[in-house]
Amino acid sequence: DAKTTQPPSMDCAEGRAANLPCNHSTISGNEYVYWYRQIHSQGPQYIIHGLKNNETNEMASLIITEDRKSSTLILPHATLRDTAVYYCIVKTSGSARQLTFGSGTQLTVLP
Amino acid sequence: NAGVTQTPKFQVLKTGQSMTLQCAQDMNHNSMYWYRQDPGMGLRLIYYSASEGTTDKGEVPNGYNVSRLNKREFSLRLESAAPSQTSVYFCASSAQAGGPLEQFFGPGTRLTVL
């Protein structure tokens, strides 16, 4: 599985968009990009995933660059409840289904 | 649906004691997982069960055993607890073949070994 690099921390004002970057320069053609988050003391929560195209769901949008070497998770209107550690994970869909969590990005939404 | 449930929520053990962490899911998922999370760290996989009747080691299996009791339940056993096993333990489940790696996590068990 390709290695990912994320900034250790970011701040965002409440109501503004939060843009969380992830670098995965060694990603291969059949690897997906997944995003999870972990709110303090809780179990991680799945957010979104994508392969090549941009994806959107009720929680967030995922923008993947054309060369697939990086991606950005966008929370369009961040709230205080979005304060969490966000994990970017690259994984082949057909491989053994365990996830490898790195250290993620601590997003703090400020009032 | 309760999703993924774990018992107990908190536990304190003395070095050398044994205990079993219980996990159950009601989503009819085939795959189940045990992770541990040390303070300030990401999650690390201990064991997983891709389907009922199978179990495999993850990244940090030493000192642990698992049992996939049935499709719903996956337990983690510490035979002789050590202070290095002080951690938060998360159980997770996912559907098997086909879909995305969407794993559903339980609330965690906070274990302290003295």
mmCIF file of N, CA, C and O in Angstrom, chain A residues 14-63:
data_model
loop_
_atom_site.group_PDB
_atom_site.id
_atom_site.type_symbol
_atom_site.label_atom_id
_atom_site.label_comp_id
_atom_site.label_asym_id
_atom_site.label_seq_id
_atom_site.Cartn_x
_atom_site.Cartn_y
_atom_site.Cartn_z
ATOM 1 N N GLU A 14 -14.954 28.303 12.217
ATOM 2 C CA GLU A 14 -16.290 27.719 12.116
ATOM 3 C C GLU A 14 -17.071 28.361 10.972
ATOM 4 O O GLU A 14 -17.058 29.601 10.803
ATOM 5 N N GLY A 15 -17.747 27.523 10.169
ATOM 6 C CA GLY A 15 -18.521 28.033 9.045
ATOM 7 C C GLY A 15 -17.745 28.137 7.746
ATOM 8 O O GLY A 15 -18.346 28.249 6.673
ATOM 9 N N ARG A 16 -16.423 28.090 7.840
ATOM 10 C CA ARG A 16 -15.602 28.143 6.635
ATOM 11 C C ARG A 16 -15.310 26.726 6.153
ATOM 12 O O ARG A 16 -15.511 25.741 6.863
ATOM 13 N N ALA A 17 -14.810 26.648 4.916
ATOM 14 C CA ALA A 17 -14.431 25.343 4.378
ATOM 15 C C ALA A 17 -13.094 24.900 4.978
ATOM 16 O O ALA A 17 -12.160 25.694 5.101
ATOM 17 N N ALA A 18 -13.024 23.626 5.333
ATOM 18 C CA ALA A 18 -11.760 23.046 5.796
ATOM 19 C C ALA A 18 -11.207 22.194 4.664
ATOM 20 O O ALA A 18 -11.913 21.330 4.139
ATOM 21 N N ASN A 19 -9.974 22.478 4.274
ATOM 22 C CA ASN A 19 -9.327 21.741 3.183
ATOM 23 C C ASN A 19 -8.131 20.978 3.740
ATOM 24 O O ASN A 19 -7.130 21.577 4.127
ATOM 25 N N LEU A 20 -8.247 19.663 3.773
ATOM 26 C CA LEU A 20 -7.203 18.836 4.358
ATOM 27 C C LEU A 20 -6.437 18.116 3.254
ATOM 28 O O LEU A 20 -7.007 17.302 2.531
ATOM 29 N N PRO A 21 -5.136 18.395 3.120
ATOM 30 C CA PRO A 21 -4.361 17.778 2.037
ATOM 31 C C PRO A 21 -3.761 16.434 2.429
ATOM 32 O O PRO A 21 -3.535 16.159 3.613
ATOM 33 N N CYS A 22 -3.489 15.636 1.407
ATOM 34 C CA CYS A 22 -2.820 14.357 1.609
ATOM 35 C C CYS A 22 -1.946 14.082 0.399
ATOM 36 O O CYS A 22 -2.396 14.206 -0.740
ATOM 37 N N ASN A 23 -0.698 13.738 0.643
ATOM 38 C CA ASN A 23 0.214 13.391 -0.433
ATOM 39 C C ASN A 23 0.376 11.884 -0.492
ATOM 40 O O ASN A 23 0.634 11.239 0.527
ATOM 41 N N HIS A 24 0.210 11.331 -1.683
ATOM 42 C CA HIS A 24 0.400 9.878 -1.881
ATOM 43 C C HIS A 24 1.066 9.672 -3.221
ATOM 44 O O HIS A 24 0.483 9.082 -4.136
ATOM 45 N N SER A 25 2.300 10.148 -3.325
ATOM 46 C CA SER A 25 3.004 10.208 -4.610
ATOM 47 C C SER A 25 3.328 8.839 -5.192
ATOM 48 O O SER A 25 3.589 8.730 -6.390
ATOM 49 N N THR A 26 3.328 7.790 -4.378
ATOM 50 C CA THR A 26 3.658 6.450 -4.891
ATOM 51 C C THR A 26 2.411 5.602 -5.137
ATOM 52 O O THR A 26 2.520 4.389 -5.297
ATOM 53 N N ILE A 27 1.262 6.230 -5.195
ATOM 54 C CA ILE A 27 0.022 5.481 -5.375
ATOM 55 C C ILE A 27 0.036 4.737 -6.712
ATOM 56 O O ILE A 27 0.543 5.245 -7.721
ATOM 57 N N SER A 28 -0.505 3.537 -6.723
ATOM 58 C CA SER A 28 -0.573 2.773 -7.969
ATOM 59 C C SER A 28 -1.994 2.823 -8.518
ATOM 60 O O SER A 28 -2.924 3.266 -7.844
ATOM 61 N N GLY A 29 -2.132 2.356 -9.748
ATOM 62 C CA GLY A 29 -3.364 2.559 -10.482
ATOM 63 C C GLY A 29 -4.611 1.939 -9.871
ATOM 64 O O GLY A 29 -5.720 2.428 -10.088
ATOM 65 N N ASN A 30 -4.449 0.876 -9.096
ATOM 66 C CA ASN A 30 -5.620 0.207 -8.539
ATOM 67 C C ASN A 30 -5.842 0.517 -7.063
ATOM 68 O O ASN A 30 -6.609 -0.165 -6.380
ATOM 69 N N GLU A 31 -5.173 1.527 -6.565
ATOM 70 C CA GLU A 31 -5.326 1.895 -5.153
ATOM 71 C C GLU A 31 -6.315 3.042 -4.985
ATOM 72 O O GLU A 31 -6.278 4.026 -5.717
ATOM 73 N N TYR A 32 -7.191 2.885 -4.003
ATOM 74 C CA TYR A 32 -8.179 3.886 -3.676
ATOM 75 C C TYR A 32 -7.636 4.804 -2.584
ATOM 76 O O TYR A 32 -6.782 4.416 -1.779
ATOM 77 N N VAL A 33 -8.202 5.998 -2.511
ATOM 78 C CA VAL A 33 -7.921 6.918 -1.411
ATOM 79 C C VAL A 33 -9.143 6.928 -0.495
ATOM 80 O O VAL A 33 -10.267 7.173 -0.945
ATOM 81 N N TYR A 34 -8.899 6.635 0.795
ATOM 82 C CA TYR A 34 -9.964 6.632 1.787
ATOM 83 C C TYR A 34 -9.689 7.709 2.839
ATOM 84 O O TYR A 34 -8.534 7.973 3.175
ATOM 85 N N TRP A 35 -10.757 8.282 3.353
ATOM 86 C CA TRP A 35 -10.633 9.220 4.474
ATOM 87 C C TRP A 35 -11.505 8.744 5.624
ATOM 88 O O TRP A 35 -12.678 8.403 5.438
ATOM 89 N N TYR A 36 -10.900 8.744 6.804
ATOM 90 C CA TYR A 36 -11.582 8.470 8.054
ATOM 91 C C TYR A 36 -11.298 9.628 9.008
ATOM 92 O O TYR A 36 -10.313 10.358 8.833
ATOM 93 N N ARG A 37 -12.126 9.752 10.026
ATOM 94 C CA ARG A 37 -11.817 10.708 11.078
ATOM 95 C C ARG A 37 -12.083 10.078 12.435
ATOM 96 O O ARG A 37 -12.870 9.125 12.549
ATOM 97 N N GLN A 38 -11.430 10.623 13.452
ATOM 98 C CA GLN A 38 -11.597 10.127 14.802
ATOM 99 C C GLN A 38 -11.801 11.319 15.727
ATOM 100 O O GLN A 38 -10.870 12.103 15.949
ATOM 101 N N ILE A 39 -13.013 11.437 16.195
ATOM 102 C CA ILE A 39 -13.330 12.461 17.184
ATOM 103 C C ILE A 39 -12.839 11.939 18.529
ATOM 104 O O ILE A 39 -12.942 10.755 18.819
ATOM 105 N N HIS A 40 -12.351 12.842 19.339
ATOM 106 C CA HIS A 40 -11.669 12.497 20.583
ATOM 107 C C HIS A 40 -12.329 11.351 21.338
ATOM 108 O O HIS A 40 -13.524 11.386 21.635
ATOM 109 N N SER A 41 -11.526 10.296 21.598
ATOM 110 C CA SER A 41 -11.919 9.157 22.424
ATOM 111 C C SER A 41 -12.940 8.234 21.764
ATOM 112 O O SER A 41 -13.338 7.250 22.364
ATOM 113 N N GLN A 42 -13.365 8.541 20.533
ATOM 114 C CA GLN A 42 -14.332 7.671 19.864
ATOM 115 C C GLN A 42 -13.634 6.777 18.843
ATOM 116 O O GLN A 42 -12.469 7.010 18.494
ATOM 117 N N GLY A 43 -14.350 5.782 18.342
ATOM 118 C CA GLY A 43 -13.818 4.964 17.263
ATOM 119 C C GLY A 43 -13.794 5.756 15.956
ATOM 120 O O GLY A 43 -14.590 6.670 15.762
ATOM 121 N N PRO A 44 -12.879 5.432 15.045
ATOM 122 C CA PRO A 44 -12.831 6.137 13.762
ATOM 123 C C PRO A 44 -14.142 6.005 12.985
ATOM 124 O O PRO A 44 -14.895 5.045 13.158
ATOM 125 N N GLN A 45 -14.372 6.990 12.119
ATOM 126 C CA GLN A 45 -15.596 7.050 11.319
ATOM 127 C C GLN A 45 -15.226 7.210 9.859
ATOM 128 O O GLN A 45 -14.429 8.099 9.507
ATOM 129 N N TYR A 46 -15.787 6.360 9.015
ATOM 130 C CA TYR A 46 -15.562 6.475 7.569
ATOM 131 C C TYR A 46 -16.180 7.768 7.048
ATOM 132 O O TYR A 46 -17.299 8.144 7.437
ATOM 133 N N ILE A 47 -15.453 8.472 6.143
ATOM 134 C CA ILE A 47 -15.980 9.693 5.555
ATOM 135 C C ILE A 47 -16.292 9.498 4.077
ATOM 136 O O ILE A 47 -17.425 9.670 3.638
ATOM 137 N N ILE A 48 -15.285 9.125 3.289
ATOM 138 C CA ILE A 48 -15.442 9.101 1.852
ATOM 139 C C ILE A 48 -14.275 8.338 1.238
ATOM 140 O O ILE A 48 -13.252 8.135 1.897
ATOM 141 N N HIS A 49 -14.428 7.890 0.004
ATOM 142 C CA HIS A 49 -13.311 7.287 -0.706
ATOM 143 C C HIS A 49 -13.437 7.608 -2.200
ATOM 144 O O HIS A 49 -14.526 7.983 -2.677
ATOM 145 N N GLY A 50 -12.323 7.457 -2.941
ATOM 146 C CA GLY A 50 -12.348 7.688 -4.382
ATOM 147 C C GLY A 50 -11.175 7.013 -5.069
ATOM 148 O O GLY A 50 -10.180 6.672 -4.425
ATOM 149 N N LEU A 51 -11.302 6.843 -6.380
ATOM 150 C CA LEU A 51 -10.233 6.236 -7.174
ATOM 151 C C LEU A 51 -9.574 7.272 -8.089
ATOM 152 O O LEU A 51 -8.387 7.537 -7.993
ATOM 153 N N LYS A 52 -10.357 7.835 -8.995
ATOM 154 C CA LYS A 52 -9.821 8.827 -9.932
ATOM 155 C C LYS A 52 -10.645 10.108 -9.922
ATOM 156 O O LYS A 52 -10.115 11.201 -9.947
ATOM 157 N N ASN A 53 -11.951 9.931 -9.911
ATOM 158 C CA ASN A 53 -12.831 11.080 -10.020
ATOM 159 C C ASN A 53 -13.061 11.735 -8.674
ATOM 160 O O ASN A 53 -12.903 11.113 -7.633
ATOM 161 N N ASN A 54 -13.466 12.985 -8.722
ATOM 162 C CA ASN A 54 -13.851 13.668 -7.494
ATOM 163 C C ASN A 54 -15.139 13.046 -6.980
ATOM 164 O O ASN A 54 -15.991 12.605 -7.753
ATOM 165 N N GLU A 55 -15.277 13.004 -5.671
ATOM 166 C CA GLU A 55 -16.435 12.399 -5.054
ATOM 167 C C GLU A 55 -17.039 13.347 -4.027
ATOM 168 O O GLU A 55 -16.312 14.138 -3.399
ATOM 169 N N THR A 56 -18.342 13.264 -3.866
ATOM 170 C CA THR A 56 -19.041 14.068 -2.865
ATOM 171 C C THR A 56 -20.101 13.217 -2.205
ATOM 172 O O THR A 56 -20.781 12.448 -2.872
ATOM 173 N N ASN A 57 -20.230 13.372 -0.902
ATOM 174 C CA ASN A 57 -21.356 12.766 -0.188
ATOM 175 C C ASN A 57 -21.868 13.786 0.822
ATOM 176 O O ASN A 57 -21.481 14.968 0.791
ATOM 177 N N GLU A 58 -22.715 13.340 1.724
ATOM 178 C CA GLU A 58 -23.353 14.281 2.645
ATOM 179 C C GLU A 58 -22.364 14.835 3.673
ATOM 180 O O GLU A 58 -22.633 15.838 4.325
ATOM 181 N N MET A 59 -21.224 14.200 3.822
ATOM 182 C CA MET A 59 -20.263 14.677 4.800
ATOM 183 C C MET A 59 -19.193 15.573 4.203
ATOM 184 O O MET A 59 -18.748 16.537 4.846
ATOM 185 N N ALA A 60 -18.697 15.230 3.006
ATOM 186 C CA ALA A 60 -17.509 15.897 2.498
ATOM 187 C C ALA A 60 -17.375 15.706 0.994
ATOM 188 O O ALA A 60 -18.124 14.955 0.374
ATOM 189 N N SER A 61 -16.367 16.404 0.447
ATOM 190 C CA SER A 61 -15.961 16.206 -0.939
ATOM 191 C C SER A 61 -14.505 15.764 -0.969
ATOM 192 O O SER A 61 -13.715 16.181 -0.107
ATOM 193 N N LEU A 62 -14.178 14.950 -1.949
ATOM 194 C CA LEU A 62 -12.817 14.468 -2.125
ATOM 195 C C LEU A 62 -12.354 14.874 -3.508
ATOM 196 O O LEU A 62 -12.988 14.505 -4.509
ATOM 197 N N ILE A 63 -11.269 15.641 -3.559
ATOM 198 C CA ILE A 63 -10.687 16.077 -4.821
ATOM 199 C C ILE A 63 -9.361 15.346 -5.001
ATOM 200 O O ILE A 63 -8.466 15.442 -4.151
#
